Structure formats: structure tokens, C-alpha cells
Amino acid sequence: MDSKYEYYEKTFDSMIEGIIMVDEEAKIILINRAAREILHLAEAYHTGENVVDIIPNTRLHEVVKNGKAEIDRIQKVGDVRIMTSRVPIFDSDGKVKGAFAIFRDVTEIQKMAEEVTDLKHIRLMLEKIIESTDDAISVADEKGNVMMVNREYTKLTGFNENDVIGKPASIDIAEGKSVHMIIAKEKKPILGHRLKVGPMKKDVIVDASPLFVDKRFVGSVAVVHDVSKIIALSHELEEANRVIRKLNAKYTFEDIVGTGQKMQVAIIQARKVAQTRATVLLRGESGTGKELFAHAIHNASDRANNPFVSVNCAALPEGILESELFGYEEGAFTGAKHGGKIGLLEEADGGTLFLDEIGKMEINIQSKFLRFLQEMEITRLGSTRTRHLDVRIIAATNINLEDAVKSGKFISDLYYRLNVVPINIPPLREREEDIEPLVRHIVRKLNQEYGRNVENISQDALNAIKEFLWPGNVRELENFIARAMINMDIGDKEIKLSSLPSSNLQYKKIELKLEKSTLRSALQSYE
């Protein structure tokens, strides 16, 4: 009998499925090697123990009680998922004498199934998101073949899914190069790409980005903007924007807070140049107050009662910026406004045009703008008539224009035309003496905006603010003070250290620790 049992035991141990057998009292009479490995049971477990003590959520004892088999059930035992079948064992009289379970580890299979389900769910979500947008979208694989397009894409191009899916992305291009094909070669994003698409040769602007999974290029996604829609939307805002642009500049030199030497040099330069008609180039990091200086220069000039017009060169696509600057005649392009439109340069006639982020202006527009500076004449798009203008130019940049000239991204002649009077506005980290008056100025301003009555800021709070480097300069400081005032209880009249947002201060603590560590190392080396 023992040898026969050993034979059965060895046979069961050679199987890849786990097997557990119990008697009529649910005590284990056999458990094979695979069962121990799957369930992470030590060899110390022996027969005679109750199966519930070994596997708390087992149902073998229930099968013994009711005599009913349970087939292909998923069960979780610890971190393991198994698929198990539990079968009662009957004697010759039909009485239940025990039961056995045969099972296998399906943890990885279950994970794979869940991942496949998740992928399907993600794809469905992605399709819903793409369909819900008002922009035309196309997705291509790593070879530039179209994988997915949305409804807006088919409306814009005139092609349906069957026309393009699985085919090269160049199939919808009437004039120009496919961004998907370009990205498939260069693996870099493309912004503001002009094309004509579909049988009707619709004018579009395309923004596209490469897609990477685990650092491997897998394709690209493109958002296609209908130029006629962009122009139509800009027309809806045009009248309101025109009124805003034609308002006199809001700020004066009295609004500029700065007593430090570098800031005073900039203010003195700006006051002097305001009395002339010279072109000014304001240089400084983002958030330093370049637009504030532009307003102040205009208001201190003999043009103060004439228009002050501003435009951010980085905020408008290439085609739109050109038509906004120079204007256009009716029929100049698809979507052109009935009756045409005067440009910003004409709006600023007799006054000042402030060009923010001039370094982001496209090369072809730079050439046209350079001709304007040389001749002080413009020709609207779609027209042959030249118009002489009297416009003072103030430009601003946060990039190194000299490097841009060297790399061919900025025309050298335009640089020299703009750089007549350069004014460098220092970053806030070089103006520690200005931080306290700036904070108090910002508090007074925000009191009016938020309906608060904050009268003071504690010395601890001021000291903490002075320790931070403010990479976002005055703009970041203003946002920081705004959050601090929002954190205060209504009725509080003093900004305390506890009111300050913690993220900036925590960053500064880490920074100071690094500085101290570096200093300590340097001193040790010196000694």
C-alpha cells in the first residue's frame, strides 16, 4: 500500500497542475509539489491538516459538504490567481468520501488579459476624445501611414476614412509636404506648417508631434487648423481687440518700482529715449516688466495721445501675424474679411507699435518688416498700393538675438535696425533691494482687485520671500503674493509666514542646503 501511495505521490508531483486532495473531514490527504510552488507553501505542510487552515479561502470543504463540483473557477490566493476545478469523491455507495482540486497559476495570463482590455479601453477613450474635438486630427504610424482620423478631418479634407487609413499620409496633401512624413524622418515636432489639403485645396495650418513609447518612435499626431475658421474667429474678436489696442498705454514711469542701481540705469535710459523717436529694444527675461517699460516710454513721449498698439509675435501663427501686421484687401486669401482689414501698423500710425517676443517672428515676416523699417511704407496683402506711415517701434525679447543672428534665425539687418537703443531690464534676483517695495506695491494693487484690505506683511514673510531667486521674476512674485492673499482668512490684515505658499519656500530650503554643502566643501579644500 505504501509503495502504491508513493507511486501515486510521485505521479502527482510530476504534474504541472497543482493538486490538493482532502477526506470527508476536509483534512489534506495529498498535496503535490506544483500546488506548493503555486501557492508558495513550505514543505513543512503535511497531510492531516485541515485545508481551511492552509488555504483560508478554499472551497474544498464546501464541495465535501454539498457534493457539487465547481469547474474552472478563478480564485485569488495571496498574490496568486489560479483557475481551479473542485470535484467531490464518492464511494461505491454514492457517499462523499472527500474531494480534490486541480488548478494552475493564471496570474500572468490574467494580467495580460487585463492589459489587453485596458488597451482596448484606452483606444476607445482616445477615439472618443479625438472625435469630441473641433479640430481635425490625424494619427500616423512610424512609417507615416495613416492610422486614425476624426470626423472633423473628413469634413475639412473631403476624404473619408477608407480613402486614407493604411495609406501614406501624403495622400490628402494638395500643396506642400506631409508633416507625418517629415516627422517619420526627423522625429521632431512641427508647428505652424502651412498646407493645402483635399480636392478643394483648403488652406490649413498644421501642428504635429512625434509619439514615443519607451523612448521608441511609434508615430505622430497632427492637429489641422482650418485657416478660414481661424480668421473668422479672429474677426469676431476684432472689434473688441481694436478698441483695447487703441486705448492709450496704461502705465507710466511712476508705476515702475525700482531703486537699485541696475533698475535705475534702465529707467533713466528709458526716460531719455522716450523724448526721441528712436527705435527701442527692451531686453530681459520673461516676467521682468518689458511691457511696463514700453507703456511708460510711450506715455512719456510726444505720442502719448496717439495709439499704443501691441502684439505678441509668438502668439499668432505665421500667416495670421503677417495679415495682422500689414492688413489685407478683400479677396486676398481664403476667409479674408469682406472689405479687407487695416493692419496693426496702420492702427499705430502716429503712435507706437510694441512688438513683444520679436525673436519669435518668422524669417519671411522679418524680411517684410525690415522693408517697412527702411521705407516706413507698407502694402496690404492683396494690394499694390503703398501707404506711408509714421510709427515708432518698441520691440522686446527674452532670447539672445545675437545668437539667433549667428544661427540664421534672425536677420542681421533687422537686428541692427531694432538695436538702436537697447535697454536691459535686470532680473529680480539681481534686485534684492526692490523686493520689499515691490511686494507692498503688489499688495496695494491686489487689494483693489480682490476687495481685500491687507495692510502689512510680517518681517518673517519678507525674509522668506527675499531668500527665493524668483526665476519667473516680477510676474512670478505677483502670482506668489496673490496665492498668499487667497490663503489668508477674510479680515486678516497682515501676510504672515504661514500664509505663504509652501512650494517656493521648500524649494529655497533645498537650494540653501546645496549652497551650504558646496561652501563647506570649498572651505575644506582651502584648508
Short mmCIF file of C-alpha atoms in Angstrom, two decimals:
data_model
loop_
_atom_site.label_atom_id
_atom_site.label_comp_id
_atom_site.label_asym_id
_atom_site.label_seq_id
_atom_site.Cartn_x
_atom_site.Cartn_y
_atom_site.Cartn_z
CA MET A 1 0.00 0.00 0.00
CA ASP A 2 2.81 2.41 0.94
CA SER A 3 4.64 1.73 -2.29
CA LYS A 4 1.41 2.24 -4.22
CA TYR A 5 0.83 5.57 -2.40
CA GLU A 6 4.39 6.63 -3.12
CA TYR A 7 3.81 5.80 -6.78
CA TYR A 8 0.70 7.98 -6.86
CA GLU A 9 2.50 10.75 -4.99
CA LYS A 10 5.40 10.76 -7.45
CA THR A 11 2.97 10.71 -10.34
CA PHE A 12 1.10 13.72 -8.94
CA ASP A 13 4.39 15.51 -8.19
CA SER A 14 5.40 15.20 -11.83
CA MET A 15 2.31 17.12 -12.98
CA ILE A 16 2.44 20.87 -13.74
CA GLU A 17 -1.04 21.39 -12.30
CA GLY A 18 -1.46 21.80 -8.59
CA ILE A 19 -3.46 19.05 -6.88
CA ILE A 20 -4.90 19.02 -3.36
CA MET A 21 -6.98 16.11 -2.10
CA VAL A 22 -8.98 16.06 1.17
CA ASP A 23 -11.00 13.45 3.04
CA GLU A 24 -14.58 13.70 4.33
CA GLU A 25 -13.39 15.93 7.21
CA ALA A 26 -11.65 18.30 4.78
CA LYS A 27 -8.23 17.19 6.01
CA ILE A 28 -5.46 17.10 3.45
CA ILE A 29 -4.51 13.63 2.32
CA LEU A 30 -2.42 14.73 -0.66
CA ILE A 31 -0.78 17.94 -1.87
CA ASN A 32 1.64 17.78 -4.79
CA ARG A 33 4.80 19.76 -5.50
CA ALA A 34 3.15 22.05 -8.09
CA ALA A 35 0.47 23.04 -5.55
CA ARG A 36 3.12 24.00 -3.01
CA GLU A 37 5.04 26.05 -5.60
CA ILE A 38 1.98 27.83 -6.99
CA LEU A 39 0.60 28.67 -3.54
CA HIS A 40 4.05 29.36 -2.02
CA LEU A 41 3.53 26.70 0.66
CA ALA A 42 6.51 25.45 2.61
CA GLU A 43 7.45 21.79 2.50
CA ALA A 44 6.61 21.75 6.22
CA TYR A 45 2.90 21.45 5.42
CA HIS A 46 1.92 17.77 5.81
CA THR A 47 -1.13 15.68 5.35
CA GLY A 48 -3.67 15.57 8.13
CA GLU A 49 -4.07 19.34 8.44
CA ASN A 50 -7.42 20.97 7.71
CA VAL A 51 -7.36 22.57 4.27
CA VAL A 52 -9.02 25.74 5.63
CA ASP A 53 -6.04 26.28 7.93
CA ILE A 54 -3.70 26.17 4.94
CA ILE A 55 -5.84 28.00 2.38
CA PRO A 56 -8.39 30.18 4.24
CA ASN A 57 -10.50 31.00 1.19
CA THR A 58 -10.64 27.45 -0.16
CA ARG A 59 -13.98 25.91 -1.06
CA LEU A 60 -12.92 22.28 -0.97
CA HIS A 61 -14.70 21.81 2.37
CA GLU A 62 -17.91 23.18 0.78
CA VAL A 63 -17.60 20.66 -2.05
CA VAL A 64 -17.24 17.92 0.57
CA LYS A 65 -20.42 19.17 2.28
CA ASN A 66 -22.67 19.60 -0.75
CA GLY A 67 -21.13 17.07 -3.13
CA LYS A 68 -21.31 19.52 -6.04
CA ALA A 69 -18.41 20.06 -8.42
CA GLU A 70 -17.11 23.57 -9.19
CA ILE A 71 -15.43 23.82 -12.58
CA ASP A 72 -12.99 26.45 -13.91
CA ARG A 73 -13.33 28.96 -11.09
CA ILE A 74 -10.94 31.91 -10.69
CA GLN A 75 -9.61 32.21 -7.15
CA LYS A 76 -7.08 34.60 -5.60
CA VAL A 77 -4.74 33.10 -3.02
CA GLY A 78 -2.46 35.81 -1.66
CA ASP A 79 -0.86 37.46 -4.69
CA VAL A 80 -1.57 34.48 -6.92
CA ARG A 81 -4.57 33.96 -9.17
CA ILE A 82 -5.46 30.37 -10.00
CA MET A 83 -8.02 28.67 -12.19
CA THR A 84 -9.31 25.70 -10.27
CA SER A 85 -11.79 22.87 -10.59
CA ARG A 86 -13.04 21.20 -7.40
CA VAL A 87 -14.60 17.74 -7.66
CA PRO A 88 -16.19 15.55 -4.94
CA ILE A 89 -15.03 11.93 -4.46
CA PHE A 90 -17.78 9.33 -3.95
CA ASP A 91 -17.54 5.76 -2.64
CA SER A 92 -19.40 2.82 -4.16
CA ASP A 93 -22.50 3.70 -2.13
CA GLY A 94 -22.57 7.25 -3.53
CA LYS A 95 -21.43 8.87 -0.30
CA VAL A 96 -18.95 11.74 -0.39
CA LYS A 97 -15.61 10.48 0.90
CA GLY A 98 -13.62 13.62 0.09
CA ALA A 99 -12.77 15.99 -2.72
CA PHE A 100 -9.85 17.15 -4.81
CA ALA A 101 -8.89 20.39 -6.54
CA ILE A 102 -6.79 20.65 -9.65
CA PHE A 103 -5.54 24.12 -10.56
CA ARG A 104 -2.96 26.16 -12.41
CA ASP A 105 -1.38 29.61 -11.95
CA VAL A 106 -3.07 32.12 -14.29
CA THR A 107 -1.67 35.29 -12.69
CA GLU A 108 0.32 36.34 -15.75
CA ILE A 109 -2.42 35.31 -18.16
CA GLN A 110 -4.91 37.35 -16.12
CA LYS A 111 -2.58 40.36 -16.18
CA MET A 112 -2.17 40.06 -19.93
CA ALA A 113 -5.93 39.82 -20.38
CA GLU A 114 -6.42 42.90 -18.20
CA GLU A 115 -3.75 44.78 -20.15
CA VAL A 116 -5.42 43.89 -23.44
CA THR A 117 -8.74 45.04 -22.00
CA ASP A 118 -7.10 48.25 -20.76
CA LEU A 119 -5.56 48.87 -24.18
CA LYS A 120 -8.92 48.43 -25.86
CA HIS A 121 -10.46 50.78 -23.31
CA ILE A 122 -7.69 53.34 -23.82
CA ARG A 123 -8.09 53.15 -27.60
CA LEU A 124 -11.85 53.66 -27.29
CA MET A 125 -11.27 56.62 -24.96
CA LEU A 126 -8.70 58.06 -27.37
CA GLU A 127 -11.13 57.71 -30.28
CA LYS A 128 -13.88 59.42 -28.24
CA ILE A 129 -11.52 62.26 -27.26
CA ILE A 130 -10.37 62.73 -30.85
CA GLU A 131 -13.97 62.73 -32.09
CA SER A 132 -15.05 65.26 -29.46
CA THR A 133 -12.61 67.99 -30.55
CA ASP A 134 -13.49 70.69 -33.06
CA ASP A 135 -10.07 70.40 -34.70
CA ALA A 136 -9.25 67.95 -37.47
CA ILE A 137 -6.86 65.27 -36.19
CA SER A 138 -4.88 62.57 -37.94
CA VAL A 139 -2.60 59.91 -36.44
CA ALA A 140 0.10 58.09 -38.41
CA ASP A 141 2.42 55.17 -37.64
CA GLU A 142 6.21 55.24 -37.62
CA LYS A 143 6.31 54.88 -41.42
CA GLY A 144 3.96 57.80 -42.00
CA ASN A 145 0.91 55.69 -42.86
CA VAL A 146 -2.43 56.99 -41.59
CA MET A 147 -3.84 55.01 -38.64
CA MET A 148 -6.71 57.18 -37.42
CA VAL A 149 -8.63 60.31 -38.42
CA ASN A 150 -11.63 62.01 -36.84
CA ARG A 151 -14.89 63.34 -38.25
CA GLU A 152 -13.62 66.92 -38.42
CA TYR A 153 -10.71 65.73 -40.54
CA THR A 154 -13.07 64.16 -43.09
CA LYS A 155 -15.17 67.35 -43.18
CA LEU A 156 -12.12 69.54 -43.73
CA THR A 157 -10.28 67.45 -46.33
CA GLY A 158 -13.20 65.86 -48.16
CA PHE A 159 -11.66 62.40 -47.69
CA ASN A 160 -13.39 59.66 -45.68
CA GLU A 161 -11.62 57.07 -43.50
CA ASN A 162 -11.48 54.44 -46.26
CA ASP A 163 -9.69 56.91 -48.52
CA VAL A 164 -6.78 57.43 -46.12
CA ILE A 165 -6.49 54.70 -43.44
CA GLY A 166 -3.48 52.49 -44.09
CA LYS A 167 -2.18 54.77 -46.83
CA PRO A 168 0.74 57.25 -46.84
CA ALA A 169 -0.16 60.48 -45.03
CA SER A 170 0.73 62.47 -48.15
CA ILE A 171 -2.47 61.24 -49.81
CA ASP A 172 -4.50 64.21 -48.53
CA ILE A 173 -1.96 66.90 -49.49
CA ALA A 174 -2.83 69.15 -52.42
CA GLU A 175 0.14 71.50 -51.96
CA GLY A 176 3.05 71.16 -49.53
CA LYS A 177 4.70 68.33 -47.60
CA SER A 178 3.06 65.92 -45.16
CA VAL A 179 4.02 66.65 -41.55
CA HIS A 180 3.71 62.93 -40.75
CA MET A 181 6.28 62.08 -43.42
CA ILE A 182 8.62 64.81 -42.18
CA ILE A 183 8.34 63.63 -38.56
CA ALA A 184 8.86 60.00 -39.61
CA LYS A 185 12.31 61.12 -40.82
CA GLU A 186 13.25 63.85 -38.32
CA LYS A 187 11.40 62.72 -35.14
CA LYS A 188 10.84 66.37 -34.15
CA PRO A 189 7.66 68.42 -33.55
CA ILE A 190 6.42 70.78 -36.27
CA LEU A 191 4.42 73.93 -35.52
CA GLY A 192 2.55 76.29 -37.83
CA HIS A 193 3.11 74.25 -41.02
CA ARG A 194 1.12 75.74 -43.94
CA LEU A 195 -0.55 73.33 -46.39
CA LYS A 196 -3.39 72.97 -48.83
CA VAL A 197 -5.39 69.77 -48.34
CA GLY A 198 -8.11 67.84 -50.12
CA PRO A 199 -9.71 68.26 -53.53
CA MET A 200 -10.83 71.81 -52.62
CA LYS A 201 -7.26 72.78 -51.66
CA LYS A 202 -8.27 74.12 -48.26
CA ASP A 203 -5.72 76.42 -46.56
CA VAL A 204 -4.67 74.84 -43.26
CA ILE A 205 -2.11 75.29 -40.52
CA VAL A 206 -0.82 72.05 -39.01
CA ASP A 207 0.79 71.39 -35.63
CA ALA A 208 2.25 67.91 -35.27
CA SER A 209 4.23 65.99 -32.66
CA PRO A 210 6.12 62.68 -32.66
CA LEU A 211 4.85 59.88 -30.42
CA PHE A 212 7.29 57.83 -28.35
CA VAL A 213 6.67 54.69 -26.29
CA ASP A 214 9.55 53.63 -24.03
CA LYS A 215 11.78 56.05 -25.99
CA ARG A 216 10.90 54.27 -29.25
CA PHE A 217 9.32 56.32 -32.05
CA VAL A 218 5.92 54.83 -32.88
CA GLY A 219 4.24 57.51 -34.97
CA SER A 220 2.89 61.06 -34.94
CA VAL A 221 -0.28 63.03 -34.29
CA ALA A 222 -1.30 66.14 -36.21
CA VAL A 223 -3.87 68.82 -35.42
CA VAL A 224 -5.10 70.52 -38.58
CA HIS A 225 -6.50 74.05 -38.23
CA ASP A 226 -8.74 75.49 -40.91
CA VAL A 227 -7.26 78.93 -41.70
CA SER A 228 -10.65 80.29 -42.74
CA LYS A 229 -12.07 79.35 -39.32
CA ILE A 230 -9.15 80.97 -37.53
CA ILE A 231 -9.65 84.17 -39.48
CA ALA A 232 -13.41 84.06 -38.90
CA LEU A 233 -12.85 83.67 -35.16
CA SER A 234 -10.33 86.49 -35.16
CA HIS A 235 -12.91 88.69 -36.88
CA GLU A 236 -15.40 88.03 -34.08
CA LEU A 237 -12.90 89.42 -31.58
CA GLU A 238 -11.53 92.07 -33.88
CA GLU A 239 -13.71 94.99 -32.87
CA ALA A 240 -13.21 94.39 -29.14
CA ASN A 241 -9.48 93.89 -29.64
CA ARG A 242 -9.27 97.01 -31.78
CA VAL A 243 -10.82 99.09 -29.01
CA ILE A 244 -8.45 97.58 -26.44
CA ARG A 245 -5.41 98.10 -28.65
CA LYS A 246 -6.32 101.73 -29.37
CA LEU A 247 -6.56 102.67 -25.72
CA ASN A 248 -3.68 104.81 -24.54
CA ALA A 249 -0.90 102.93 -22.77
CA LYS A 250 -1.92 102.25 -19.16
CA TYR A 251 1.36 102.57 -17.30
CA THR A 252 3.82 105.38 -16.67
CA PHE A 253 7.30 105.56 -15.13
CA GLU A 254 5.60 106.17 -11.76
CA ASP A 255 4.29 102.57 -11.98
CA ILE A 256 7.80 101.14 -12.26
CA VAL A 257 9.13 100.11 -8.83
CA GLY A 258 12.90 100.05 -8.67
CA THR A 259 15.53 101.87 -6.63
CA GLY A 260 18.52 99.59 -7.24
CA GLN A 261 21.39 100.72 -9.46
CA LYS A 262 20.68 98.38 -12.40
CA MET A 263 16.98 99.21 -12.42
CA GLN A 264 17.69 102.93 -12.13
CA VAL A 265 20.05 102.75 -15.13
CA ALA A 266 17.25 101.12 -17.18
CA ILE A 267 14.67 103.71 -16.04
CA ILE A 268 17.00 106.65 -16.80
CA GLN A 269 17.76 105.23 -20.27
CA ALA A 270 14.05 104.74 -20.93
CA ARG A 271 13.16 108.28 -19.80
CA LYS A 272 15.81 109.75 -22.10
CA VAL A 273 14.85 107.72 -25.17
CA ALA A 274 11.15 108.49 -24.61
CA GLN A 275 11.85 112.09 -25.70
CA THR A 276 13.12 110.88 -29.09
CA ARG A 277 11.64 108.89 -31.95
CA ALA A 278 14.38 106.25 -31.81
CA THR A 279 13.56 102.55 -32.04
CA VAL A 280 13.93 100.81 -28.67
CA LEU A 281 14.85 97.18 -27.95
CA LEU A 282 13.85 96.05 -24.45
CA ARG A 283 15.88 93.04 -23.31
CA GLY A 284 15.26 90.88 -20.29
CA GLU A 285 13.98 87.57 -19.00
CA SER A 286 10.28 86.68 -19.01
CA GLY A 287 8.36 88.50 -16.30
CA THR A 288 10.83 91.36 -15.78
CA GLY A 289 8.39 94.07 -16.92
CA LYS A 290 9.33 94.79 -20.54
CA GLU A 291 5.74 95.68 -21.49
CA LEU A 292 5.53 98.02 -18.49
CA PHE A 293 8.57 99.89 -19.85
CA ALA A 294 7.02 100.04 -23.33
CA HIS A 295 3.86 101.66 -21.91
CA ALA A 296 5.92 104.12 -19.87
CA ILE A 297 8.10 105.14 -22.82
CA HIS A 298 5.03 105.79 -24.97
CA ASN A 299 3.30 107.79 -22.24
CA ALA A 300 6.39 109.95 -21.68
CA SER A 301 6.75 110.71 -25.40
CA ASP A 302 5.11 113.29 -27.66
CA ARG A 303 2.97 110.40 -28.98
CA ALA A 304 1.20 109.83 -25.65
CA ASN A 305 -2.18 110.97 -27.01
CA ASN A 306 -1.89 108.76 -30.10
CA PRO A 307 -2.47 104.98 -30.40
CA PHE A 308 -0.39 102.47 -28.47
CA VAL A 309 -0.76 99.12 -30.26
CA SER A 310 0.79 95.88 -29.04
CA VAL A 311 1.18 92.40 -30.46
CA ASN A 312 2.92 89.26 -29.22
CA CYS A 313 4.84 87.80 -32.17
CA ALA A 314 4.85 84.32 -30.61
CA ALA A 315 1.09 84.23 -30.01
CA LEU A 316 -0.05 84.22 -33.64
CA PRO A 317 0.72 81.69 -36.43
CA GLU A 318 2.89 82.91 -39.30
CA GLY A 319 0.09 83.61 -41.80
CA ILE A 320 -2.08 85.34 -39.22
CA LEU A 321 0.76 87.53 -37.90
CA GLU A 322 1.53 88.77 -41.41
CA SER A 323 -2.09 89.75 -42.13
CA GLU A 324 -2.45 91.29 -38.64
CA LEU A 325 0.65 93.45 -39.07
CA PHE A 326 0.21 94.58 -42.65
CA GLY A 327 -3.55 94.23 -43.19
CA TYR A 328 -5.21 92.84 -46.31
CA GLU A 329 -7.64 93.66 -49.09
CA GLU A 330 -10.90 91.85 -49.75
CA GLY A 331 -10.26 88.54 -51.51
CA ALA A 332 -6.55 88.49 -50.60
CA PHE A 333 -6.89 84.88 -49.37
CA THR A 334 -9.49 82.29 -48.39
CA GLY A 335 -11.53 83.62 -45.49
CA ALA A 336 -10.45 87.24 -45.96
CA LYS A 337 -12.93 89.65 -44.39
CA HIS A 338 -15.37 91.44 -46.68
CA GLY A 339 -13.99 94.89 -47.31
CA GLY A 340 -10.49 93.96 -46.14
CA LYS A 341 -8.83 95.00 -42.89
CA ILE A 342 -6.21 97.52 -41.81
CA GLY A 343 -3.18 96.08 -40.05
CA LEU A 344 -1.64 96.89 -36.69
CA LEU A 345 1.00 99.09 -38.31
CA GLU A 346 -1.72 101.29 -39.80
CA GLU A 347 -3.59 101.31 -36.49
CA ALA A 348 -0.42 102.59 -34.80
CA ASP A 349 0.08 105.39 -37.34
CA GLY A 350 1.15 108.49 -35.41
CA GLY A 351 1.72 106.41 -32.29
CA THR A 352 3.70 103.40 -31.08
CA LEU A 353 3.73 99.71 -32.04
CA PHE A 354 5.03 97.39 -29.33
CA LEU A 355 6.30 94.05 -30.69
CA ASP A 356 6.73 91.58 -27.83
CA GLU A 357 8.86 88.44 -28.33
CA ILE A 358 10.26 89.83 -31.59
CA GLY A 359 12.78 86.98 -31.62
CA LYS A 360 9.96 84.51 -32.41
CA MET A 361 8.96 86.30 -35.64
CA GLU A 362 9.27 84.05 -38.72
CA ILE A 363 12.08 84.85 -41.19
CA ASN A 364 9.81 85.76 -44.12
CA ILE A 365 7.88 88.24 -41.94
CA GLN A 366 11.20 89.61 -40.63
CA SER A 367 12.16 90.45 -44.23
CA LYS A 368 8.89 92.26 -44.85
CA PHE A 369 9.08 94.10 -41.53
CA LEU A 370 12.68 95.14 -42.28
CA ARG A 371 11.49 96.72 -45.54
CA PHE A 372 8.89 98.66 -43.56
CA LEU A 373 11.55 99.98 -41.15
CA GLN A 374 13.71 101.04 -44.08
CA GLU A 375 10.97 102.79 -46.08
CA MET A 376 8.25 103.42 -43.46
CA GLU A 377 5.80 102.15 -46.07
CA ILE A 378 3.53 99.12 -46.17
CA THR A 379 1.49 97.31 -48.80
CA ARG A 380 -1.54 95.38 -47.62
CA LEU A 381 -1.85 91.73 -48.64
CA GLY A 382 -3.62 91.54 -51.99
CA SER A 383 -2.90 95.21 -52.81
CA THR A 384 -0.37 97.09 -54.92
CA ARG A 385 -0.88 100.44 -53.22
CA THR A 386 1.80 101.59 -50.77
CA ARG A 387 0.93 103.56 -47.66
CA HIS A 388 3.40 105.82 -45.85
CA LEU A 389 3.21 105.56 -42.05
CA ASP A 390 4.66 107.32 -39.02
CA VAL A 391 5.10 104.61 -36.38
CA ARG A 392 7.53 104.39 -33.50
CA ILE A 393 8.71 100.81 -32.87
CA ILE A 394 9.42 99.38 -29.43
CA ALA A 395 10.45 95.71 -29.53
CA ALA A 396 11.09 93.27 -26.69
CA THR A 397 12.87 89.95 -26.47
CA ASN A 398 13.79 87.38 -23.84
CA ILE A 399 16.20 85.49 -26.10
CA ASN A 400 19.76 86.24 -27.21
CA LEU A 401 19.24 87.89 -30.60
CA GLU A 402 22.97 87.82 -31.33
CA ASP A 403 22.89 84.00 -31.16
CA ALA A 404 19.72 84.00 -33.29
CA VAL A 405 21.54 86.07 -35.93
CA LYS A 406 24.50 83.66 -35.90
CA SER A 407 22.22 80.63 -36.31
CA GLY A 408 20.33 82.24 -39.18
CA LYS A 409 17.04 82.53 -37.29
CA PHE A 410 17.09 86.32 -37.18
CA ILE A 411 18.05 88.71 -39.98
CA SER A 412 21.15 90.71 -39.06
CA ASP A 413 19.96 93.92 -40.77
CA LEU A 414 16.71 93.79 -38.80
CA TYR A 415 18.70 93.25 -35.60
CA TYR A 416 20.74 96.41 -36.25
CA ARG A 417 17.59 98.38 -37.09
CA LEU A 418 15.96 97.33 -33.80
CA ASN A 419 19.02 97.54 -31.58
CA VAL A 420 19.32 101.34 -31.88
CA VAL A 421 18.70 101.88 -28.16
CA PRO A 422 18.93 98.61 -26.21
CA ILE A 423 17.66 98.73 -22.63
CA ASN A 424 18.49 95.80 -20.35
CA ILE A 425 15.92 95.16 -17.63
CA PRO A 426 17.55 93.21 -14.78
CA PRO A 427 16.01 90.01 -13.37
CA LEU A 428 14.50 90.11 -9.89
CA ARG A 429 17.33 88.01 -8.40
CA GLU A 430 19.64 91.00 -9.07
CA ARG A 431 17.23 93.45 -7.39
CA GLU A 432 17.03 92.30 -3.77
CA GLU A 433 16.65 95.89 -2.54
CA ASP A 434 13.49 96.23 -4.70
CA ILE A 435 11.69 93.16 -3.35
CA GLU A 436 10.12 94.81 -0.29
CA PRO A 437 8.75 97.88 -2.14
CA LEU A 438 7.60 95.57 -4.95
CA VAL A 439 5.73 93.33 -2.51
CA ARG A 440 4.00 96.33 -0.92
CA HIS A 441 3.12 97.72 -4.36
CA ILE A 442 1.67 94.35 -5.43
CA VAL A 443 -0.35 94.07 -2.20
CA ARG A 444 -1.93 97.50 -2.82
CA LYS A 445 -2.77 96.51 -6.38
CA LEU A 446 -4.27 93.14 -5.37
CA ASN A 447 -6.28 94.77 -2.57
CA GLN A 448 -8.21 96.60 -5.27
CA GLU A 449 -8.61 93.51 -7.46
CA TYR A 450 -9.65 91.13 -4.65
CA GLY A 451 -11.56 93.59 -2.47
CA ARG A 452 -9.17 92.95 0.43
CA ASN A 453 -7.69 95.33 2.99
CA VAL A 454 -4.25 93.84 3.62
CA GLU A 455 -2.11 96.50 5.28
CA ASN A 456 1.18 94.81 6.10
CA ILE A 457 3.50 91.85 5.60
CA SER A 458 5.44 90.37 8.50
CA GLN A 459 9.23 90.57 8.60
CA ASP A 460 9.48 86.74 8.67
CA ALA A 461 7.42 86.53 5.49
CA LEU A 462 9.51 89.24 3.83
CA ASN A 463 12.75 87.49 4.78
CA ALA A 464 11.47 84.22 3.30
CA ILE A 465 10.47 85.98 0.08
CA LYS A 466 13.89 87.63 -0.19
CA GLU A 467 15.63 84.25 0.02
CA PHE A 468 13.97 82.92 -3.14
CA LEU A 469 15.61 83.53 -6.54
CA TRP A 470 12.34 84.18 -8.45
CA PRO A 471 13.16 82.61 -11.84
CA GLY A 472 9.81 83.92 -13.13
CA ASN A 473 10.74 87.44 -11.93
CA VAL A 474 8.09 90.06 -11.04
CA ARG A 475 5.30 88.07 -12.71
CA GLU A 476 6.07 85.06 -10.52
CA LEU A 477 6.34 87.26 -7.41
CA GLU A 478 2.91 88.78 -8.15
CA ASN A 479 1.34 85.32 -8.58
CA PHE A 480 3.02 84.21 -5.34
CA ILE A 481 1.64 87.18 -3.36
CA ALA A 482 -1.79 86.62 -4.92
CA ARG A 483 -1.81 83.00 -3.66
CA ALA A 484 -0.67 84.18 -0.23
CA MET A 485 -3.56 86.67 -0.03
CA ILE A 486 -6.02 84.00 -1.15
CA ASN A 487 -4.71 81.71 1.64
CA MET A 488 -5.46 84.39 4.26
CA ASP A 489 -8.70 84.46 6.21
CA ILE A 490 -11.11 87.22 5.25
CA GLY A 491 -10.44 90.12 7.59
CA ASP A 492 -6.74 89.34 8.14
CA LYS A 493 -4.67 92.45 7.55
CA GLU A 494 -1.13 91.06 7.64
CA ILE A 495 0.54 88.48 5.41
CA LYS A 496 2.33 86.07 7.75
CA LEU A 497 4.89 83.40 7.02
CA SER A 498 2.16 80.77 7.38
CA SER A 499 0.17 82.45 4.59
CA LEU A 500 2.93 81.97 2.00
CA PRO A 501 2.62 79.07 -0.47
CA SER A 502 4.97 76.34 0.73
CA SER A 503 6.27 75.05 -2.64
CA ASN A 504 8.54 78.06 -3.36
CA LEU A 505 9.90 78.14 0.19
CA GLN A 506 10.56 74.38 0.27
CA TYR A 507 12.49 74.73 -3.00
CA LYS A 508 14.55 77.52 -1.43
CA LYS A 509 15.38 75.40 1.65
CA ILE A 510 16.74 72.64 -0.59
CA GLU A 511 18.69 75.22 -2.59
CA LEU A 512 20.23 76.75 0.56
CA LYS A 513 21.26 73.29 1.81
CA LEU A 514 23.03 72.66 -1.50
CA GLU A 515 24.75 76.05 -1.34
CA LYS A 516 25.93 75.41 2.24
CA SER A 517 27.18 71.95 1.29
CA THR A 518 29.12 73.38 -1.66
CA LEU A 519 30.59 76.17 0.52
CA ARG A 520 31.61 73.69 3.21
CA SER A 521 33.38 71.53 0.61
CA ALA A 522 35.19 74.57 -0.77
CA LEU A 523 36.39 75.63 2.70
CA GLN A 524 37.63 72.13 3.45
CA SER A 525 39.57 72.11 0.18
CA TYR A 526 41.07 75.52 1.01
CA GLU A 527 42.15 74.39 4.46
#
